[in-house]
C-alpha cells in the first residue's frame, strides 16, 4: 500500500502548486494506485507527523514500511520503477537526475523567492526594493531553460521525471507573464499539461479542496 | 577518465564552499581519481562550457562521454558506485536521497538567502529590513536538523552522501554563530570534517586558489 500525505485545504493561489501534486502526478504516470492522508495545519505540527516528515511539510510518502519525504526524492523513487518517467540506461537516468536537481535546486529557489515576495510580502517595505533584482534572476534562469528547449520537446530525449518537476516549477509563475510570454516555455508547459496523467492528478488534487471547508477564520 | 570543472580563483569567503568541492569530496570518499579543468569567469560564459553546463556554473562533470551537472546529481552518481556513500539496500538508498534533497531543496535555500544578504547585499536598503525574518527561517530549519541528529552521529544509520551535502550546506553559515552555537550541529560538522577524504578534498580545492592569481582588478 502506498500512502501520500496531502493538505486538506489551500487557498486558490496554491492550488495545483502544492508539492504533493508532483508525487500524485508521478504515481499517475507510473500507473501506481495510492491512498491519501489529508492533513490539517494542526496535523502538520503533530509529533506523529514529524516522525514521518521532520519539517512538517507535505508530502510524506509511505510504501510497505519505507517512509520518504521531499517530493524530489519521492518522484525519483517512483520514477526508478517506471519507464514512463526514466529511460532504461544508467547514463539516461543520470542525465534525468541532473535536470531534476536543476529544476529544484537551480531554477526553483529564485522562482520561490519571487512568489514569496508576491504572495506573502507584498505589504512589506523591503519587497518592492528587492523585487526587480529577483525578477532579473528568474529571467536569467528561464532564458537558459528556454534555450535548452529550443528544438526539443523535452529536456532530454523523452519525457522524464525532470520534465514533470521543471514544468511544475515553471507553473509557480502562472500568475505572471514571465513564462507565458516566452513561446518555447509556454508550449513546453502546454504540451506537458495535456498529458492524461497530469490531468487526472490535478483533478484528484483539486477534489480534496472542493470537499473540505477552509480552516476556521479563513474565508474561501 | 573523470573530469571536473572547478573555479580557478574565488575570494576567501567562498573558499571551501564552492559546489565543485562537494564533488571532489565524494570522489575522495569513493576513492576515484579525477582530473580538473580550471575555469576563469570568461570560460564560464563560453558557448563550449555552456554545452556542458547550461547555467554556466560549476561544477560540470565528464566521465567517458557522460556529461552531468548539478552537484547533487553528480554526488548521487558517484555515491551509487561507492559503499562509502550509500548503503546497499534500495530502501536505505531512497532514505539517503530523501535527506540529500532535504539538504539542497529545504535547508539550503534559506541559508543561501541569508548568505546572499550578508555577502552581496549588505549595502542595499532592503537587506536589513529582510534579514531578521530570513534568520528566523534558517533557525527553524537548523532546529529540525538538530532534533534529527540528537542521539545519532549521522542523518541515517551510516555516513552517506546526505551527510556530505547537509554538512556542506551548514558550512555556508561558518561566518555566523548559527551552527557553532548549537552543540549537536557543531559536533556533527566536526565529526564529518575530521574524515580524511574531506581533508584531502579541501586541500586540493584550496591549492588551486593558492596557485592562481585573482582576476584583473580584484585584490586578493
Tab-separated table of C-alpha atoms in Angstrom, chain A residues 120-192:
chain	number	residue	atom	x	y	z
A	120	UNK	CA	3.349	36.824	1.253
A	121	UNK	CA	5.377	40.037	1.419
A	122	UNK	CA	3.620	42.492	-0.822
A	123	UNK	CA	2.891	44.810	2.110
A	124	UNK	CA	6.440	44.824	3.440
A	125	UNK	CA	8.819	47.707	2.921
A	126	UNK	CA	11.672	45.546	1.646
A	127	UNK	CA	9.620	43.760	-1.019
A	128	UNK	CA	9.425	46.438	-3.753
A	129	UNK	CA	13.102	47.268	-3.192
A	130	UNK	CA	14.186	43.653	-3.617
A	131	UNK	CA	11.736	42.527	-6.312
A	132	UNK	CA	13.383	43.887	-9.522
A	133	UNK	CA	16.642	42.024	-8.948
A	134	UNK	CA	14.767	38.811	-8.164
A	135	UNK	CA	12.809	39.164	-11.406
A	136	UNK	CA	16.121	39.529	-13.265
A	137	UNK	CA	17.474	36.348	-11.632
A	138	UNK	CA	14.302	34.485	-12.611
A	139	UNK	CA	14.516	35.759	-16.195
A	140	UNK	CA	18.127	34.598	-16.478
A	141	UNK	CA	17.177	31.093	-15.401
A	142	UNK	CA	14.110	30.979	-17.656
A	143	UNK	CA	16.217	32.134	-20.588
A	144	UNK	CA	18.587	29.200	-20.077
A	145	UNK	CA	15.749	26.674	-19.794
A	146	UNK	CA	14.164	28.146	-22.935
A	147	UNK	CA	17.460	27.863	-24.813
A	148	UNK	CA	17.681	24.201	-23.791
A	149	UNK	CA	14.134	23.530	-25.044
A	150	UNK	CA	14.526	25.243	-28.404
A	151	UNK	CA	14.051	22.447	-30.960
A	152	UNK	CA	13.470	19.825	-28.236
A	153	UNK	CA	10.063	18.745	-26.879
A	154	UNK	CA	11.615	17.690	-23.559
A	155	UNK	CA	14.769	18.399	-21.559
A	156	UNK	CA	16.227	15.066	-22.696
A	157	UNK	CA	15.232	12.589	-25.434
A	158	UNK	CA	11.920	11.574	-23.885
A	159	UNK	CA	9.516	12.889	-21.268
A	160	UNK	CA	11.041	12.137	-17.847
A	161	UNK	CA	10.576	12.974	-14.182
A	162	UNK	CA	12.771	16.011	-14.900
A	163	UNK	CA	10.075	17.495	-17.165
A	164	UNK	CA	7.471	16.719	-14.512
A	165	UNK	CA	9.491	18.727	-11.976
A	166	UNK	CA	10.652	21.511	-14.310
A	167	UNK	CA	7.132	22.202	-15.597
A	168	UNK	CA	5.840	22.143	-12.017
A	169	UNK	CA	8.433	24.755	-11.081
A	170	UNK	CA	7.574	26.936	-14.092
A	171	UNK	CA	3.891	26.725	-13.177
A	172	UNK	CA	4.592	28.654	-9.948
A	173	UNK	CA	4.888	31.702	-12.250
A	174	UNK	CA	1.395	31.279	-13.772
A	175	UNK	CA	0.248	34.492	-12.029
A	176	UNK	CA	2.851	36.451	-14.067
A	177	UNK	CA	3.667	36.605	-17.792
A	178	UNK	CA	7.272	35.500	-17.252
A	179	UNK	CA	6.617	32.024	-18.675
A	180	UNK	CA	3.529	32.645	-20.795
A	181	UNK	CA	5.299	35.377	-22.775
A	182	UNK	CA	8.114	33.032	-23.868
A	183	UNK	CA	6.611	30.789	-26.589
A	184	UNK	CA	9.040	27.881	-26.171
A	185	UNK	CA	8.293	27.728	-22.430
A	186	UNK	CA	4.546	28.223	-22.854
A	187	UNK	CA	4.462	25.442	-25.487
A	188	UNK	CA	6.508	23.149	-23.252
A	189	UNK	CA	4.118	23.612	-20.333
A	190	UNK	CA	1.041	23.185	-22.551
A	191	UNK	CA	2.473	20.007	-24.114
A	192	UNK	CA	3.122	18.525	-20.693
